CSV table of C-alpha atoms and ligand atoms in Angstrom, one decimal:
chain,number,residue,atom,x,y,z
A,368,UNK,CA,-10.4,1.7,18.7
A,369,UNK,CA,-9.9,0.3,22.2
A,370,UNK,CA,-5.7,0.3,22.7
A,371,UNK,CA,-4.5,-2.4,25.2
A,372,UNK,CA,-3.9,-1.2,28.7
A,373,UNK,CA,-4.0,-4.1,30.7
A,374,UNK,CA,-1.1,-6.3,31.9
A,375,UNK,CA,0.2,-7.9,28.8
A,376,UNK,CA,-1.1,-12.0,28.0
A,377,UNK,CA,1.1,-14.3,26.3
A,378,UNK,CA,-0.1,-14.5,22.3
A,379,UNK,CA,1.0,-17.2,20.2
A,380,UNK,CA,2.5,-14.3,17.9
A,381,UNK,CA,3.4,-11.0,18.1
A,382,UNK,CA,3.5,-8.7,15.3
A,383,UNK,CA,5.9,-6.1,15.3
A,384,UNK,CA,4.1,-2.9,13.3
A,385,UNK,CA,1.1,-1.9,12.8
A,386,UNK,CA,1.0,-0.5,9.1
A,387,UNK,CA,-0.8,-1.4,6.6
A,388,UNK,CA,1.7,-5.1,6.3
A,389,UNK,CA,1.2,-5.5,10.2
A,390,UNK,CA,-2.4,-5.2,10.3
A,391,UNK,CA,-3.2,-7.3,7.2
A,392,UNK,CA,-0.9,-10.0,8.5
A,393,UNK,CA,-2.1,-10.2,12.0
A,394,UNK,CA,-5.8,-10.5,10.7
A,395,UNK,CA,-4.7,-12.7,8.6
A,396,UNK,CA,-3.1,-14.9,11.9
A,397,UNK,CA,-6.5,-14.6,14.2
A,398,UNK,CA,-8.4,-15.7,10.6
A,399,UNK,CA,-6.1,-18.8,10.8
A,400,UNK,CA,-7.0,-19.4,14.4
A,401,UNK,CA,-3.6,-17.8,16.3
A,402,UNK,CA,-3.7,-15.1,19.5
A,403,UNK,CA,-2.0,-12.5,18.0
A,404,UNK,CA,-1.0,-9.1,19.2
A,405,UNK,CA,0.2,-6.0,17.5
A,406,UNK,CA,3.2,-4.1,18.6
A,407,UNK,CA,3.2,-0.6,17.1
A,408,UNK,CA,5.0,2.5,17.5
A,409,UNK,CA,2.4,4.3,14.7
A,410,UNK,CA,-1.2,3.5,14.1
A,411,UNK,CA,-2.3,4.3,10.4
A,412,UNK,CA,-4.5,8.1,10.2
A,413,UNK,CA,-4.7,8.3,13.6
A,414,UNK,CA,-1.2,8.9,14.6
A,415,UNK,CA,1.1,12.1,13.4
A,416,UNK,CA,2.7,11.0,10.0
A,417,UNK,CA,5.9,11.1,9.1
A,418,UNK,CA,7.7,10.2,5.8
A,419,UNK,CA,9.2,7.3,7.2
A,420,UNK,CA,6.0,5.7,7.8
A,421,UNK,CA,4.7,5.0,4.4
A,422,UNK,CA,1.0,3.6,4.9
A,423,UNK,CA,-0.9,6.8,5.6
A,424,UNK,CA,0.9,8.0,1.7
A,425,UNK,CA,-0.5,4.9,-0.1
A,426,UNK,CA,-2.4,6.6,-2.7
A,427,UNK,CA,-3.9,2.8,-2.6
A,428,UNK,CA,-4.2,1.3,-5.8
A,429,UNK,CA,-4.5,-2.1,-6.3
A,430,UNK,CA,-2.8,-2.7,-9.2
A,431,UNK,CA,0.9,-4.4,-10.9
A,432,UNK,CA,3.7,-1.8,-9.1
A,433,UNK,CA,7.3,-1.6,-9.8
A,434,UNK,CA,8.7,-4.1,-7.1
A,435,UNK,CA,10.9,-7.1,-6.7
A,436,UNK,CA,9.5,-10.2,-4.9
A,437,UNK,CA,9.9,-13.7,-5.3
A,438,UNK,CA,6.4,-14.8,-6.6
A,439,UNK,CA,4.8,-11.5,-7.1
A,440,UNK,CA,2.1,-12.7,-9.3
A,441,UNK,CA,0.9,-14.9,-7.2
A,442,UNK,CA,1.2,-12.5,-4.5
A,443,UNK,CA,-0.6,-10.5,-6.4
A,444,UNK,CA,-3.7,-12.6,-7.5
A,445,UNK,CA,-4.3,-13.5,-3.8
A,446,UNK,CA,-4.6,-9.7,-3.0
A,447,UNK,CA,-6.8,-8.8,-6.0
A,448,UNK,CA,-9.1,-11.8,-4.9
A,449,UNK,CA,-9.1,-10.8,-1.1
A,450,UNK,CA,-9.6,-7.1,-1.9
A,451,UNK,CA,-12.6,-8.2,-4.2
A,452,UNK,CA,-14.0,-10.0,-1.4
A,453,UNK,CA,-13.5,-7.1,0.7
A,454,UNK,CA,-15.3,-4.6,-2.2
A,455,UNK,CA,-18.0,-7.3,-2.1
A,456,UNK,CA,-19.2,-6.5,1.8
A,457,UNK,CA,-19.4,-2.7,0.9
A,458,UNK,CA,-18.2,-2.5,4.3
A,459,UNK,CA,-14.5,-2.2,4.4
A,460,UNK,CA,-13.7,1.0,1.9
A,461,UNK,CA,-12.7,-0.9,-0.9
A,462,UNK,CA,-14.2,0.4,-4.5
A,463,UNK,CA,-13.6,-0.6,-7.7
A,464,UNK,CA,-13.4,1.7,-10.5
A,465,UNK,CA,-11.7,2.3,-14.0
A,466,UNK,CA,-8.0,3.0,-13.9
A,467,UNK,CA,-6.1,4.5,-16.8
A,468,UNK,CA,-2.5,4.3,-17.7
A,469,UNK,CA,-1.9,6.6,-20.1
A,470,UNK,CA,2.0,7.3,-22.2
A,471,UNK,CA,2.5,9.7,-24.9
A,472,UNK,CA,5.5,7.4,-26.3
A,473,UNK,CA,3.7,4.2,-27.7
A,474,UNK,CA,3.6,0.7,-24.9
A,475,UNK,CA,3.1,-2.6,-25.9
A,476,UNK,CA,1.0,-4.8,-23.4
A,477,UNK,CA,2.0,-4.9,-19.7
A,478,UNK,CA,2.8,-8.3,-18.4
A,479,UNK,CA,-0.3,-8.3,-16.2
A,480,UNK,CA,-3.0,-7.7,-19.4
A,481,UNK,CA,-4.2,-10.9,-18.0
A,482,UNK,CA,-4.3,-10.9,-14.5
A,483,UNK,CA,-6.8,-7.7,-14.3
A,484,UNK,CA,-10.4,-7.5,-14.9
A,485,UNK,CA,-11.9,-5.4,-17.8
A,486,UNK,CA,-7.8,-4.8,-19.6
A,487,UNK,CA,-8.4,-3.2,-22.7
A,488,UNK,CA,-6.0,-0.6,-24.9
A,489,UNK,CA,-7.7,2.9,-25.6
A,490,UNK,CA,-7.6,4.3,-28.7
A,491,UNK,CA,-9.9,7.0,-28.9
A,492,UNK,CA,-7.3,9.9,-27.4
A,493,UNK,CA,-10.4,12.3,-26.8
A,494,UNK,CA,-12.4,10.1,-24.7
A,495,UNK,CA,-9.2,9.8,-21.5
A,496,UNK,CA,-6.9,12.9,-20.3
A,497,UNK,CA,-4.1,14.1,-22.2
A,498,UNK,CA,-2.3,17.2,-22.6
A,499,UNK,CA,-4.3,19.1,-24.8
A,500,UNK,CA,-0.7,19.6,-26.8
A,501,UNK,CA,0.2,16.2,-26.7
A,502,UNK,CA,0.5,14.3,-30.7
A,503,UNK,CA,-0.8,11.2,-29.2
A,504,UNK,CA,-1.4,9.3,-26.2
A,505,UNK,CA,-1.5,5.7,-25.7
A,506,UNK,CA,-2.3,2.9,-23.5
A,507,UNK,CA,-4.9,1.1,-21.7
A,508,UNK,CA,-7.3,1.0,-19.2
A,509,UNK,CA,-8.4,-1.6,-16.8
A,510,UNK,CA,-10.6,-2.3,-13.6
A,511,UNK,CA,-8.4,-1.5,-10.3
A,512,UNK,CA,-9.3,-2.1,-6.8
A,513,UNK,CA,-9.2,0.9,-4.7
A,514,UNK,CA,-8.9,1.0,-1.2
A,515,UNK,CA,-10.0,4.7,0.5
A,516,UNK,CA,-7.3,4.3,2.9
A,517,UNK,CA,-8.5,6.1,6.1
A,518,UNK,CA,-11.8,4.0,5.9
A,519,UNK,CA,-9.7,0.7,5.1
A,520,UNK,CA,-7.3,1.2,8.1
A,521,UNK,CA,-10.0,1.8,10.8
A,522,UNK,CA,-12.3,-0.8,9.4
A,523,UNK,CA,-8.8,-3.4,8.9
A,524,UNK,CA,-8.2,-2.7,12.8
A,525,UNK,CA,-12.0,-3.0,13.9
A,526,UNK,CA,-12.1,-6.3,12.7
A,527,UNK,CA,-8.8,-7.6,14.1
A,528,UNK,CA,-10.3,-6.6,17.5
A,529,UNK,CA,-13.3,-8.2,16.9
A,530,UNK,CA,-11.6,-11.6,16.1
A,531,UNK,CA,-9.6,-10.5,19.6
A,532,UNK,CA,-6.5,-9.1,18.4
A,533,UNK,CA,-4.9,-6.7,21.2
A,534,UNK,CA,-2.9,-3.7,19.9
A,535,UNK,CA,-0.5,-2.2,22.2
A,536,UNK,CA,1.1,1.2,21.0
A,537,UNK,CA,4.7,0.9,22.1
A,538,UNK,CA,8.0,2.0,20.5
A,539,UNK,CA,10.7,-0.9,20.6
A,540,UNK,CA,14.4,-1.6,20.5
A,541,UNK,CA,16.1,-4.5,19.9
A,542,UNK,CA,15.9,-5.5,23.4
A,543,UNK,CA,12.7,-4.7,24.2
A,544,UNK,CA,12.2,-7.1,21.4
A,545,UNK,CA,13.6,-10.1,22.7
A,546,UNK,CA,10.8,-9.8,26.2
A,547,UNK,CA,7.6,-10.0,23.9
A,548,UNK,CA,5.8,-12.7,25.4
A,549,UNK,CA,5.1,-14.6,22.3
A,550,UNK,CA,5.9,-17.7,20.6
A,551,UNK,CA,6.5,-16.3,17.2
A,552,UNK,CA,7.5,-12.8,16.1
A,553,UNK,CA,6.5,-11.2,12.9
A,554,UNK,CA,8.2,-8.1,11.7
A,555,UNK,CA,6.1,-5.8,9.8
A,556,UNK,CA,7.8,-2.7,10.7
A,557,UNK,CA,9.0,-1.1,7.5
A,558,UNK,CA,12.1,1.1,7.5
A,559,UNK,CA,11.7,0.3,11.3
A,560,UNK,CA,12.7,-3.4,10.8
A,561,UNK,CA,16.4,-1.9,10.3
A,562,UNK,CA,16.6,-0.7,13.7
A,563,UNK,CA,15.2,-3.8,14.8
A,564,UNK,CA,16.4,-7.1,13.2
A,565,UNK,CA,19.9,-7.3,11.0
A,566,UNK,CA,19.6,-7.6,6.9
A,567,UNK,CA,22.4,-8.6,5.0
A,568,UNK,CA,20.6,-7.0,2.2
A,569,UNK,CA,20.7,-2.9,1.1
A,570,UNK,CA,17.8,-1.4,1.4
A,571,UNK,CA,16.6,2.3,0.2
A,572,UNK,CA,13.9,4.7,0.0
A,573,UNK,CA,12.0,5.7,-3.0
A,574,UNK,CA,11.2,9.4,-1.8
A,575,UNK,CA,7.2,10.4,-3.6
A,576,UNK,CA,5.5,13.6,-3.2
A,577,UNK,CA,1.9,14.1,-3.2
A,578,UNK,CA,-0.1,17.0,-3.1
A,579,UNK,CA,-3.8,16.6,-1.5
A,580,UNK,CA,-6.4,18.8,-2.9
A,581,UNK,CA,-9.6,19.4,-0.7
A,582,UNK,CA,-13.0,21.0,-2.0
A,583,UNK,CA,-13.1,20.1,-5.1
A,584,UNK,CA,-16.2,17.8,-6.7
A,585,UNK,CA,-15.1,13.8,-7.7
A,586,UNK,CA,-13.4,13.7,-10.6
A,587,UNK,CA,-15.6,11.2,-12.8
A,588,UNK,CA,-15.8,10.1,-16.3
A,589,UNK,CA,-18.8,10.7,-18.7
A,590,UNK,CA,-20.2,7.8,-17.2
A,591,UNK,CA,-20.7,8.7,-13.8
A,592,UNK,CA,-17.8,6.3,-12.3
A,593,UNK,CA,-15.0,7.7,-9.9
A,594,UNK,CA,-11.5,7.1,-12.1
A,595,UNK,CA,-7.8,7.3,-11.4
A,596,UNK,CA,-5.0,7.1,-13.7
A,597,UNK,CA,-1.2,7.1,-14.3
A,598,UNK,CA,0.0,9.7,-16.8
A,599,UNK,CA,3.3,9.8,-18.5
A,600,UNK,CA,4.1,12.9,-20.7
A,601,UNK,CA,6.8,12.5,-23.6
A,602,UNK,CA,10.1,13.4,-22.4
A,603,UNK,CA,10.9,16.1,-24.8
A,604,UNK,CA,7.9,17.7,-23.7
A,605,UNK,CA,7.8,18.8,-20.4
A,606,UNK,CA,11.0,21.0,-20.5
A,607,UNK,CA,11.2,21.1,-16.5
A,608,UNK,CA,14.1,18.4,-16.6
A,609,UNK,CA,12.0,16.2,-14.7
A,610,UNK,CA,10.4,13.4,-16.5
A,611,UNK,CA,8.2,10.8,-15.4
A,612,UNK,CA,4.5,10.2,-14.3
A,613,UNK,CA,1.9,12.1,-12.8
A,614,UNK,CA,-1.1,10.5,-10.9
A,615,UNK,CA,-4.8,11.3,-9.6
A,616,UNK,CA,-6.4,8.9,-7.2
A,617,UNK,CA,-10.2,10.1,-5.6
A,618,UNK,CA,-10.8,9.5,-2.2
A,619,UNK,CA,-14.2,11.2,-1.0
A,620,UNK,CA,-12.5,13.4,1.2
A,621,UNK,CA,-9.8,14.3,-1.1
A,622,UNK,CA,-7.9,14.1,-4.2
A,623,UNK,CA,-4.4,12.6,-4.2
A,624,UNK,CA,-1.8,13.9,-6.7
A,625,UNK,CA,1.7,12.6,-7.5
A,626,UNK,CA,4.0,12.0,-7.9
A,627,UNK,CA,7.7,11.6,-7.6
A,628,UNK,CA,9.7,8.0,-6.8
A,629,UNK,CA,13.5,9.9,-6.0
A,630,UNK,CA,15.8,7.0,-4.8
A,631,UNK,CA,17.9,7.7,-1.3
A,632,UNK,CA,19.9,4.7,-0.2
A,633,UNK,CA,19.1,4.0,3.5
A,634,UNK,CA,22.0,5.5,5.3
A,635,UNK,CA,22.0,8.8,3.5
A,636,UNK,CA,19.5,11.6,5.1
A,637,UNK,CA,17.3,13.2,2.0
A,638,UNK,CA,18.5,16.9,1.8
A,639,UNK,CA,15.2,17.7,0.0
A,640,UNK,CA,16.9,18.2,-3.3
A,641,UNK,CA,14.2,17.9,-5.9
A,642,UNK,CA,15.4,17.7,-9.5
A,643,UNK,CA,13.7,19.8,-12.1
A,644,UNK,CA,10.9,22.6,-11.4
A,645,UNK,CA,9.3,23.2,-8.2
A,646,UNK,CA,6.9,25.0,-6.0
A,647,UNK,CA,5.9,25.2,-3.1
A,648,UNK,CA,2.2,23.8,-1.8
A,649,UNK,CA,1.4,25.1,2.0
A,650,UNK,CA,5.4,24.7,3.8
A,651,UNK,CA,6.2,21.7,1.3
A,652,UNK,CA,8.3,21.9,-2.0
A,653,UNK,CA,6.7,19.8,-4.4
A,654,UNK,CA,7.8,19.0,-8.1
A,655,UNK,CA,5.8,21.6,-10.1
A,656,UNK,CA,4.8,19.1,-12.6
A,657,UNK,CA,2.6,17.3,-9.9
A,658,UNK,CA,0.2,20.4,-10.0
A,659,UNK,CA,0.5,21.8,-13.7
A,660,UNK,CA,0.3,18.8,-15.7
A,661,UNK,CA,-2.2,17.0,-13.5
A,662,UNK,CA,-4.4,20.3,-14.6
A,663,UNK,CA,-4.2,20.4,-17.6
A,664,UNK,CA,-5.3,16.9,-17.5
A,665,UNK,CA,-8.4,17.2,-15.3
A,666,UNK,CA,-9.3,20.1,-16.5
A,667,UNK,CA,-9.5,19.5,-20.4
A,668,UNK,CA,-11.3,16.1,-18.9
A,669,UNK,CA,-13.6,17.0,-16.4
A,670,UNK,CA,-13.5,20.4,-16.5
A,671,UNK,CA,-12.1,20.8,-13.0
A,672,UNK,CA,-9.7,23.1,-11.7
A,673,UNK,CA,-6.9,22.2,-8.9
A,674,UNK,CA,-5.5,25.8,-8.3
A,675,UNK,CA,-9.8,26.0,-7.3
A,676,UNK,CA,-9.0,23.5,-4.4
A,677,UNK,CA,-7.1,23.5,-1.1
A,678,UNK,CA,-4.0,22.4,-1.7
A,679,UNK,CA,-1.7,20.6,0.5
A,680,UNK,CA,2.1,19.5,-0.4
A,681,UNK,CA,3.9,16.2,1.6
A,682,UNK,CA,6.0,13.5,1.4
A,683,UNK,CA,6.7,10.1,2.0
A,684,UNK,CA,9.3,7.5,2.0
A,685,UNK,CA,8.8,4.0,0.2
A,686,UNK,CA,10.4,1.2,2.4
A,687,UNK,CA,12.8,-0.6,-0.8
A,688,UNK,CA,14.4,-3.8,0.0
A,689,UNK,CA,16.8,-4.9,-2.5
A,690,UNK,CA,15.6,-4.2,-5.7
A,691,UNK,CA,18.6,-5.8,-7.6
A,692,UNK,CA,17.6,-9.0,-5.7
A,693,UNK,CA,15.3,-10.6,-3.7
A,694,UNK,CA,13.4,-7.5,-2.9
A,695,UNK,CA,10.7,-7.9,-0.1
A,696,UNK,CA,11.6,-9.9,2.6
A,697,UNK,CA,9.7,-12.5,3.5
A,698,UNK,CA,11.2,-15.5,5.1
A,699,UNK,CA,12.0,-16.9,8.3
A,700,UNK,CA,14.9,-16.7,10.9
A,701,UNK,CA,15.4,-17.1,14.3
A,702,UNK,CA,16.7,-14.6,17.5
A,703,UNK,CA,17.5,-16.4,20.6
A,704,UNK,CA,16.0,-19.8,19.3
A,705,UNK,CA,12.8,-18.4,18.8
A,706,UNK,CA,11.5,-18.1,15.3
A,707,UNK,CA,11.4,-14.4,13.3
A,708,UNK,CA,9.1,-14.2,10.6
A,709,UNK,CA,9.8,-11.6,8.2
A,710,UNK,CA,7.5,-9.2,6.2
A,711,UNK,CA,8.7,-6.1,5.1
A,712,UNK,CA,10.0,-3.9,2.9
A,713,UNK,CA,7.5,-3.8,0.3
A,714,UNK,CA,8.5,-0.3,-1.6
A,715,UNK,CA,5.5,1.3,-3.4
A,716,UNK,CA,3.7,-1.8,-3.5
A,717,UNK,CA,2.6,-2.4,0.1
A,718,UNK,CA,-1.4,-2.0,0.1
A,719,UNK,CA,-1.0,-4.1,-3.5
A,720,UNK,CA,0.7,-6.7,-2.2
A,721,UNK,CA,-0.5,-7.1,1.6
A,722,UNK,CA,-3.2,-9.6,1.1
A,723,UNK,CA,-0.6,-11.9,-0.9
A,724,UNK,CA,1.7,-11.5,1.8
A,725,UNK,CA,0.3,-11.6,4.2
A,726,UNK,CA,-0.8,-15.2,3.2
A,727,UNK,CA,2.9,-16.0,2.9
A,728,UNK,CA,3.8,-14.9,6.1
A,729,UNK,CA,1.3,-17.3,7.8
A,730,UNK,CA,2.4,-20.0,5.8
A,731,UNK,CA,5.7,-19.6,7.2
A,732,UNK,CA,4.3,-19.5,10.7
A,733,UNK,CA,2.5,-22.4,10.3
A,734,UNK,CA,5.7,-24.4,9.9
A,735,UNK,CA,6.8,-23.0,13.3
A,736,UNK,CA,3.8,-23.0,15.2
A,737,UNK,CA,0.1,-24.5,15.6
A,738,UNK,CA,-3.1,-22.8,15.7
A,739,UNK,CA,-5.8,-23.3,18.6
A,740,UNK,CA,-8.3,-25.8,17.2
A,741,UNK,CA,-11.1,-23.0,18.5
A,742,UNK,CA,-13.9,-22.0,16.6
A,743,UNK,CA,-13.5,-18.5,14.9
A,744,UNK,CA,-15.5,-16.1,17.1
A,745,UNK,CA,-16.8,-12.8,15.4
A,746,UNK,CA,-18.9,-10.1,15.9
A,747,UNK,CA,-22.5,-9.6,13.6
A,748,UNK,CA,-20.9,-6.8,12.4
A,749,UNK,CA,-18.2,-8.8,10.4
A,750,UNK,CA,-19.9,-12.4,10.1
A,751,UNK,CA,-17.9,-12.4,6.2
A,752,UNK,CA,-15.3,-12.7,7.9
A,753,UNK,CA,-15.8,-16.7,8.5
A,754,UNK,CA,-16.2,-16.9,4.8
A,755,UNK,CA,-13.0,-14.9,4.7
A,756,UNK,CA,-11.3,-17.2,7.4
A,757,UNK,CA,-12.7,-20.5,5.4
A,758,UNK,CA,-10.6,-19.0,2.3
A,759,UNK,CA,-7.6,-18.3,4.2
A,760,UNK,CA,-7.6,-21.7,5.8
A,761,UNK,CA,-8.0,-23.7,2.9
A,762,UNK,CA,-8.0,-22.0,-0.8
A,763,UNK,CA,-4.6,-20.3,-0.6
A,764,UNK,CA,-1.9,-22.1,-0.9
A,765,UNK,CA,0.8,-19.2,-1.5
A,766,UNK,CA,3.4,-22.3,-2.4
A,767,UNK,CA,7.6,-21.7,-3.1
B,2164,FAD,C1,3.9,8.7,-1.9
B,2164,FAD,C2,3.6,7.2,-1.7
B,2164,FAD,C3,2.6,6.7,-2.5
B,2164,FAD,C4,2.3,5.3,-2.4
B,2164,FAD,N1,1.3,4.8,-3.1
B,2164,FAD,C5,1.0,3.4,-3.0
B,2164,FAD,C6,-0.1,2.8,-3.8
B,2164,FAD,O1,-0.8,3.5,-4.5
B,2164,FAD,N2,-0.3,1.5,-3.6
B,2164,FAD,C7,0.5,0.7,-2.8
B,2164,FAD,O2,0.3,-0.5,-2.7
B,2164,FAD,N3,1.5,1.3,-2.1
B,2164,FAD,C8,1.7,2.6,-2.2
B,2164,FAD,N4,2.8,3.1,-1.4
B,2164,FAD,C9,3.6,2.2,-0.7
B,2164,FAD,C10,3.0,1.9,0.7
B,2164,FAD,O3,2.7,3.0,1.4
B,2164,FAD,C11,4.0,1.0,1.5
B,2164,FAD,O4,4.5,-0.1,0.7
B,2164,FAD,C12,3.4,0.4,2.7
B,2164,FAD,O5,2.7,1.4,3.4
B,2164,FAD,C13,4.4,-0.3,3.6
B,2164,FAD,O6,3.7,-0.7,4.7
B,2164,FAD,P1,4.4,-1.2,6.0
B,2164,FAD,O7,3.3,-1.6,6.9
B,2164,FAD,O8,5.4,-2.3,5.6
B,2164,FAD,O9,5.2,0.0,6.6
B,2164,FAD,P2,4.7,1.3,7.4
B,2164,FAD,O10,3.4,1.8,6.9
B,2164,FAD,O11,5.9,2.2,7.4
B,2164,FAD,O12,4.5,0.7,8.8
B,2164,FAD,C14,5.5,0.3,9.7
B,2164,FAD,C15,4.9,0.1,11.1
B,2164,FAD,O13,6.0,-0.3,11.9
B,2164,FAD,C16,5.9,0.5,13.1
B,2164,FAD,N5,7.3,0.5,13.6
B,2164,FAD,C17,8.4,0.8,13.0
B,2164,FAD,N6,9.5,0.8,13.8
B,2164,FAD,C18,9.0,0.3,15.0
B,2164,FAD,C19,9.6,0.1,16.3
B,2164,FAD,N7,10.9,0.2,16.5
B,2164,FAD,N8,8.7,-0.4,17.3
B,2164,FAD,C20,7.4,-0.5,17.1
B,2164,FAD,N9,6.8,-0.3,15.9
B,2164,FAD,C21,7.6,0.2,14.9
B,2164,FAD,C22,5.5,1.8,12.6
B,2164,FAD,O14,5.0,2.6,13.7
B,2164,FAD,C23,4.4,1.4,11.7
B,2164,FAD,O15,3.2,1.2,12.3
B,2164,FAD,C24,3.0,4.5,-1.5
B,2164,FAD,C25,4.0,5.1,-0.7
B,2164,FAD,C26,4.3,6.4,-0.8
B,2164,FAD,C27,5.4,7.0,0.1
């Protein structure tokens, strides 16, 4: 990844982040024909993380998550289409595979039966993971998109380049802001946007812990396919005082566990209080449960045991913008006459929602400012990405 030393030139936008929001967006920009460039403290798995920047925790799931946004659904059906697109060059790191969410309290339907592939309720309790104790489990099962994260990221920012995106790895303040030489800004920056830009809305962090388990073999059904799933024991019986779901996501490098969701408003510093049982993994206190149920689970499944693995305890912080209201922030404002577009704040939903988004976001720049009438230059490695750019020109119209 080539980083931008050279003295800066003026792009019609700037993007201010370069998470997994940033980099979505500003591809999306160069797809719609702007000069873009990305302004980024952090860049995704090849920086240090730290809990306050959430993309390198994405476990990522494509799938319905527990956010507000105006319009989510549609949000939502543009990202599932573009992240089928992107499964369909079997270049990017996007998979699909079955994804099983699993109760042992009975669920009616979720809202979005419909808007996944393959939905279907299980009933056959030995054929998914459960508890060997548990009475019952319930639930369904569904096709999910799946982005291996590490992959997605470094192919995401290959291909902004490509299209001519320049990324410049830079810190900035408020005033350092304000000098970008740029038409239009974009903020992507997450928590960071508070230190940036003002919000008249609270915002909060959903602290999640994972624990990463290296060495073991991909977990797999009978079948052969790689699986995930969301798992939520009956209340009364886990008697740790921590209720809730567990999680598994493959990646081929690694197995990600969860998982927590502790809410911290924004001003408050975490002090690391975890309610219920817990352990430590490696330096990191993790809720027990993480490890001990998501056992059991595997192992009556698949037979495999975590405690076999490496295992490595961490956590992250989801950026939560106003859940009792609008939620994420997308609109448009102006600093110093010169218009703000905002995209942030997208909780544990980020790598869901980015594709919808970031659609959104260019619709809202495209009100402010033109794109060059230039043909879309690519490299052979990502030609799709005219079919992509034909799609983002013309089929999504994200509306109000
Ligand atoms: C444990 C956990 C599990 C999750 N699982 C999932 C999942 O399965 N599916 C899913 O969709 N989402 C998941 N999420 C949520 C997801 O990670 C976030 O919604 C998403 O990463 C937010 O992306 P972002 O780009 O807005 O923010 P970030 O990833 O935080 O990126 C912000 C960017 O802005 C930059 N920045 C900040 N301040 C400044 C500044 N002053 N100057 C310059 N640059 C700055 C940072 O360096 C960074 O590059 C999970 C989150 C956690 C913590």
């Amino acid at each position: 990844m080539q980083r931008a030393k050279q003295t800066e030139r003026r792009a019609d936008v700037a993007v201010i982040g370069g998470g997994v929001i940033g980099i979505t967006t500003a591809i999306c920009l160069e797809l719609r024909g702007y000069s873009t460039a990305i302004y980024t403290a952090k860049i995704p798995f090849r920086d240090e993380p730290s809990p306050e920047f959430a993309t390198p925790y994405a476990a990522a799931s494509i799938k319905p998550a527990s956010v507000t946004m105006s319009r989510q659904q549609r949000a939502l059906a543009i990202s599932q289409e573009i992240f089928g697109f992107l499964a369909d060059t079997g270049s990017m790191g996007v998979r699909q595979q079955p994804h099983f969410v699993l109760h042992e309290e009975d669920h009616s339907d979720p809202e979005y039966a419909d808007t996944v592939s393959g939905f279907c309720r299980i009933s056959e309790i030995e054929q998914y993971p459960h508890r060997p104790n548990a009475n019952a489990v319930f639930g369904w099962r569904f096709n999910a998109y799946f982005a291996e994260l590490p992959v997605y990221i470094a192919r995401c920012y290959a291909l902004y380049e490509s299209l001519g995106g320049v990324v410049h790895e830079r810190s900035l303040t408020r005033e350092t802001c304000r000098n970008l030489p740029s038409d239009v800004l974009v903020n992507c920056a997450g928590i960071g946007s508070q230190e940036i830009f003002d919000d008249q809305r609270p915002w909060m962090i959903h602290v999640g812990h994972q624990v990463l388990v290296d060495g073991l073999p991909l977990i797999r059904t009978d079948s052969g396919d790689l699986f995930s799933y969301n798992y939520t024991p009956h209340p009364d019986a886990v008697a740790d005082g921590f209720a809730g779901e567990v999680y598994a996501y493959p990646r081929m490098d690694t197995l990600v566990l969860g998982g927590s969701r502790l809410p911290v408003a924004l001003e408050d510093d975490w002090d690391g209080h975890i309610p219920g049982v817990s352990r430590s993994v490696g330096d990191v206190e993790v809720p027990a449960r993480i490890v001990t149920i998501n056992d059991e689970l595997l192992d009556s499944y698949t037979g495999i045991s975590i405690e076999t693995g490496n295992l490595a305890g961490r956590y992250g912080f989801r950026p939560v913008r106003d859940p009792d209201g609008d939620g994420v922030r997308i609109e448009r404002e102006s600093l110093d006459g010169r218009p703000v577009i905002h995209n942030c704040g997208h909780g544990g939903a980020g790598v869901t929602l980015s594709w919808g988004s970031a659609v959104k976001a260019c619709e809202l720049v495209t009100e402010v400012a033109d794109p060059a009438p230039t043909p879309l230059s690519v490299s052979r490695e990502f030609t799709f990405a005219r079919r992509l750019a034909t799609r983002i020109r013309s089929d999504y119209d994200f509306g109000r």
